[in-house]
Amino acid sequence: MADSSPLQPPIRSICVYCGSSESTLPAYHELATRFGEALAARGLRMVYGGGSIGLMGRCAKAAHAAGGEVLGVMPRFLERREIVLDSVPHRMVDTMHERKMIMFEESDAFVVLPGGIGTLEEAVETLSWRRLDLHRKPVVFLSEDDFWAPFFTLIQHTIDAKLTPASFSDAVVNATSIEACFAALDLKVPA
Ligand code: AMP
């Protein structure tokens, strides 16, 4: 369930966490492209890790090509490995921690597309900050094949064991369509 607290500011910038893999399912690359286009269509800025590979590259290129605003945040040591996307504004930083902090500060909400360990790490850190009441920004996991179902099962497992409060499930949404994702963020398509 989306957090509809009045403390939540208007959502203008969305941080996208997603995989850097080139060899994952084409459907995931295609979802990333459509999601980038959807961000641009809604006038939302995309904040992301700054690379041009994998889902992140496809999402950023699609948002940019559709006229959307994009901000990349790239650690210098990954510049070659993740191939910084020069066509969009980006900030170069020294560490992964700096990258994550800037991505967090520049965003009003987080959307997590299919990804691997790096994506999980970023998403879980953001959720753990929510758990510590350091923010109230919405976090939505998005796939079209319920890719994130095992992750939600794991969260529920920790709730069942009373290691996470049941109320925490309100802080995180599992969306299985782009429309459901935006509905969870309570975003209207501009007229
Ligand atoms: P992956 O899901 O493993 O393909 O990683 C997706 C993105 O997460 C890549 O851009 C990685 O550089 C990034 N990433 C991995 N670990 C971290 C971390 N500890 N802090 C920030 N970004 C990370």
GROMACS .gro file of C-alpha atoms and ligand atoms in nm:
model
  214
    1MET     CA    1   0.000   0.000   0.000
    2ALA     CA    2   0.136   0.344  -0.089
    3ASP     CA    3   0.213   0.587   0.190
    4SER     CA    4  -0.040   0.866   0.156
    5SER     CA    5   0.091   1.057   0.456
    6PRO     CA    6   0.058   1.436   0.424
    7LEU     CA    7   0.429   1.446   0.512
    8GLN     CA    8   0.503   1.309   0.166
    9PRO     CA    9   0.615   1.593  -0.065
   10PRO     CA   10   0.503   1.616  -0.428
   11ILE     CA   11   0.690   1.361  -0.636
   12ARG     CA   12   0.902   1.520  -0.907
   13SER     CA   13   1.215   1.305  -0.916
   14ILE     CA   14   1.220   0.927  -0.918
   15CYS     CA   15   1.530   0.729  -0.830
   16VAL     CA   16   1.548   0.415  -1.042
   17TYR     CA   17   1.746   0.121  -0.905
   18CYS     CA   18   1.794  -0.157  -1.161
   19GLY     CA   19   2.031  -0.414  -1.302
   20SER     CA   20   2.345  -0.345  -1.502
   21SER     CA   21   2.332  -0.680  -1.682
   22GLU     CA   22   2.340  -0.694  -2.061
   23SER     CA   23   2.252  -1.063  -2.069
   24THR     CA   24   1.929  -1.073  -1.868
   25LEU     CA   25   1.585  -1.138  -2.022
   26PRO     CA   26   1.497  -0.908  -2.315
   27ALA     CA   27   1.162  -0.847  -2.142
   28TYR     CA   28   1.345  -0.676  -1.854
   29HIS     CA   29   1.540  -0.451  -2.092
   30GLU     CA   30   1.215  -0.370  -2.267
   31LEU     CA   31   1.039  -0.287  -1.939
   32ALA     CA   32   1.326  -0.052  -1.852
   33THR     CA   33   1.284   0.125  -2.188
   34ARG     CA   34   0.909   0.164  -2.143
   35PHE     CA   35   0.952   0.284  -1.787
   36GLY     CA   36   1.201   0.550  -1.899
   37GLU     CA   37   0.951   0.668  -2.161
   38ALA     CA   38   0.674   0.669  -1.901
   39LEU     CA   39   0.880   0.887  -1.664
   40ALA     CA   40   0.939   1.138  -1.944
   41ALA     CA   41   0.571   1.134  -2.042
   42ARG     CA   42   0.478   1.225  -1.684
   43GLY     CA   43   0.736   1.503  -1.663
   44LEU     CA   44   0.926   1.318  -1.391
   45ARG     CA   45   1.303   1.345  -1.358
   46MET     CA   46   1.491   1.016  -1.349
   47VAL     CA   47   1.780   0.990  -1.101
   48TYR     CA   48   2.001   0.684  -1.145
   49GLY     CA   49   2.352   0.542  -1.130
   50GLY     CA   50   2.475   0.709  -1.447
   51GLY     CA   51   2.570   0.410  -1.662
   52SER     CA   52   2.480   0.324  -2.019
   53ILE     CA   53   2.461  -0.055  -1.980
   54GLY     CA   54   2.189  -0.299  -1.877
   55LEU     CA   55   1.846  -0.191  -1.763
   56MET     CA   56   1.980   0.136  -1.625
   57GLY     CA   57   2.126   0.240  -1.958
   58ARG     CA   58   1.809   0.152  -2.146
   59CYS     CA   59   1.585   0.333  -1.899
   60ALA     CA   60   1.798   0.651  -1.902
   61LYS     CA   61   1.839   0.656  -2.280
   62ALA     CA   62   1.465   0.610  -2.330
   63ALA     CA   63   1.377   0.885  -2.079
   64HIS     CA   64   1.626   1.122  -2.243
   65ALA     CA   65   1.513   1.037  -2.598
   66ALA     CA   66   1.152   1.105  -2.496
   67GLY     CA   67   1.246   1.452  -2.371
   68GLY     CA   68   1.268   1.366  -2.001
   69GLU     CA   69   1.516   1.505  -1.751
   70VAL     CA   70   1.780   1.261  -1.628
   71LEU     CA   71   2.052   1.285  -1.363
   72GLY     CA   72   2.321   1.019  -1.340
   73VAL     CA   73   2.552   0.974  -1.041
   74MET     CA   74   2.866   0.779  -1.125
   75PRO     CA   75   3.161   0.679  -0.904
   76ARG     CA   76   3.485   0.751  -1.092
   77PHE     CA   77   3.617   0.397  -1.047
   78LEU     CA   78   3.313   0.256  -1.231
   79GLU     CA   79   3.321   0.508  -1.517
   80ARG     CA   80   3.470   0.258  -1.763
   81ARG     CA   81   3.298  -0.055  -1.638
   82GLU     CA   82   2.946   0.094  -1.644
   83ILE     CA   83   3.025   0.333  -1.934
   84VAL     CA   84   2.903   0.672  -1.815
   85LEU     CA   85   2.613   0.802  -2.026
   86ASP     CA   86   2.760   1.130  -2.151
   87SER     CA   87   2.442   1.242  -2.325
   88VAL     CA   88   2.267   1.317  -1.993
   89PRO     CA   89   2.378   1.539  -1.701
   90HIS     CA   90   2.578   1.340  -1.448
   91ARG     CA   91   2.775   1.396  -1.133
   92MET     CA   92   3.102   1.216  -1.077
   93VAL     CA   93   3.171   1.104  -0.719
   94ASP     CA   94   3.446   0.911  -0.539
   95THR     CA   95   3.258   0.637  -0.356
   96MET     CA   96   2.951   0.416  -0.371
   97HIS     CA   97   2.831   0.578  -0.049
   98GLU     CA   98   2.843   0.924  -0.207
   99ARG     CA   99   2.658   0.791  -0.510
  100LYS     CA  100   2.379   0.647  -0.298
  101MET     CA  101   2.352   0.956  -0.079
  102ILE     CA  102   2.318   1.190  -0.379
  103MET     CA  103   2.067   0.956  -0.546
  104PHE     CA  104   1.870   0.953  -0.220
  105GLU     CA  105   1.880   1.330  -0.166
  106GLU     CA  106   1.787   1.413  -0.526
  107SER     CA  107   1.480   1.184  -0.527
  108ASP     CA  108   1.128   1.196  -0.390
  109ALA     CA  109   1.051   0.827  -0.446
  110PHE     CA  110   1.224   0.505  -0.551
  111VAL     CA  111   1.134   0.249  -0.815
  112VAL     CA  112   1.319  -0.082  -0.821
  113LEU     CA  113   1.325  -0.268  -1.154
  114PRO     CA  114   1.466  -0.621  -1.189
  115GLY     CA  115   1.829  -0.631  -1.084
  116GLY     CA  116   2.099  -0.827  -0.904
  117ILE     CA  117   2.307  -0.780  -0.591
  118GLY     CA  118   2.379  -0.411  -0.654
  119THR     CA  119   2.012  -0.332  -0.705
  120LEU     CA  120   1.917  -0.529  -0.394
  121GLU     CA  121   2.180  -0.349  -0.190
  122GLU     CA  122   2.055  -0.007  -0.295
  123ALA     CA  123   1.689  -0.098  -0.239
  124VAL     CA  124   1.746  -0.262   0.098
  125GLU     CA  125   1.949   0.033   0.225
  126THR     CA  126   1.666   0.269   0.127
  127LEU     CA  127   1.415   0.041   0.302
  128SER     CA  128   1.633   0.018   0.610
  129TRP     CA  129   1.648   0.398   0.629
  130ARG     CA  130   1.269   0.398   0.609
  131ARG     CA  131   1.258   0.142   0.891
  132LEU     CA  132   1.471   0.382   1.098
  133ASP     CA  133   1.228   0.668   1.016
  134LEU     CA  134   1.503   0.860   0.836
  135HIS     CA  135   1.260   0.928   0.551
  136ARG     CA  136   0.904   0.868   0.432
  137LYS     CA  137   0.973   0.846   0.059
  138PRO     CA  138   0.775   0.570  -0.120
  139VAL     CA  139   0.955   0.262  -0.249
  140VAL     CA  140   0.791   0.062  -0.530
  141PHE     CA  141   0.929  -0.260  -0.676
  142LEU     CA  142   0.825  -0.297  -1.040
  143SER     CA  143   0.825  -0.598  -1.269
  144GLU     CA  144   0.569  -0.749  -1.502
  145ASP     CA  145   0.635  -1.113  -1.411
  146ASP     CA  146   0.635  -1.074  -1.031
  147PHE     CA  147   1.015  -1.096  -1.036
  148TRP     CA  148   1.026  -0.948  -0.685
  149ALA     CA  149   0.781  -1.199  -0.528
  150PRO     CA  150   1.060  -1.393  -0.345
  151PHE     CA  151   1.183  -1.067  -0.196
  152PHE     CA  152   0.835  -0.986  -0.064
  153THR     CA  153   0.809  -1.341   0.070
  154LEU     CA  154   1.134  -1.281   0.258
  155ILE     CA  155   1.008  -0.952   0.404
  156GLN     CA  156   0.687  -1.127   0.515
  157HIS     CA  157   0.900  -1.407   0.666
  158THR     CA  158   1.076  -1.147   0.884
  159ILE     CA  159   0.738  -0.998   0.977
  160ASP     CA  160   0.601  -1.343   1.069
  161ALA     CA  161   0.902  -1.395   1.295
  162LYS     CA  162   0.835  -1.056   1.455
  163LEU     CA  163   1.171  -0.927   1.340
  164THR     CA  164   1.010  -0.655   1.131
  165PRO     CA  165   0.691  -0.474   1.240
  166ALA     CA  166   0.382  -0.568   1.038
  167SER     CA  167   0.326  -0.199   0.965
  168PHE     CA  168   0.643  -0.200   0.756
  169SER     CA  169   0.457  -0.370   0.472
  170ASP     CA  170   0.281  -0.033   0.421
  171ALA     CA  171   0.616   0.121   0.329
  172VAL     CA  172   0.686  -0.097   0.029
  173VAL     CA  173   0.480  -0.185  -0.280
  174ASN     CA  174   0.511  -0.475  -0.526
  175ALA     CA  175   0.373  -0.343  -0.858
  176THR     CA  176   0.334  -0.571  -1.160
  177SER     CA  177   0.260  -0.301  -1.418
  178ILE     CA  178   0.386   0.049  -1.491
  179GLU     CA  179   0.034   0.181  -1.433
  180ALA     CA  180   0.017   0.010  -1.094
  181CYS     CA  181   0.355   0.159  -1.009
  182PHE     CA  182   0.238   0.514  -1.082
  183ALA     CA  183  -0.091   0.448  -0.907
  184ALA     CA  184   0.104   0.340  -0.599
  185LEU     CA  185   0.297   0.665  -0.619
  186ASP     CA  186  -0.038   0.839  -0.668
  187LEU     CA  187   0.082   1.021  -0.977
  188LYS     CA  188  -0.162   1.157  -1.228
  189VAL     CA  189  -0.080   1.176  -1.596
  190PRO     CA  190  -0.052   1.548  -1.683
  191ALA     CA  191  -0.340   1.672  -1.903
  192AMP     P1  192   2.341  -0.502  -1.029
  192AMP     O1  193   2.198  -0.513  -0.985
  192AMP     O2  194   2.433  -0.591  -0.949
  192AMP     O3  195   2.357  -0.517  -1.176
  192AMP     O4  196   2.389  -0.355  -0.992
  192AMP     C1  197   2.312  -0.246  -1.033
  192AMP     C2  198   2.380  -0.118  -1.000
  192AMP     O5  199   2.403  -0.109  -0.859
  192AMP     C3  200   2.517  -0.099  -1.066
  192AMP     O6  201   2.520   0.033  -1.120
  192AMP     C4  202   2.613  -0.107  -0.950
  192AMP     O7  203   2.725  -0.022  -0.969
  192AMP     C5  204   2.531  -0.054  -0.838
  192AMP     N1  205   2.580  -0.094  -0.708
  192AMP     C6  206   2.625  -0.215  -0.668
  192AMP     N2  207   2.661  -0.214  -0.539
  192AMP     C7  208   2.643  -0.086  -0.496
  192AMP     C8  209   2.665  -0.019  -0.373
  192AMP     N3  210   2.713  -0.082  -0.266
  192AMP     N4  211   2.634   0.114  -0.368
  192AMP     C9  212   2.586   0.178  -0.475
  192AMP     N5  213   2.563   0.120  -0.594
  192AMP    C10  214   2.592  -0.010  -0.605
   0.00000   0.00000   0.00000
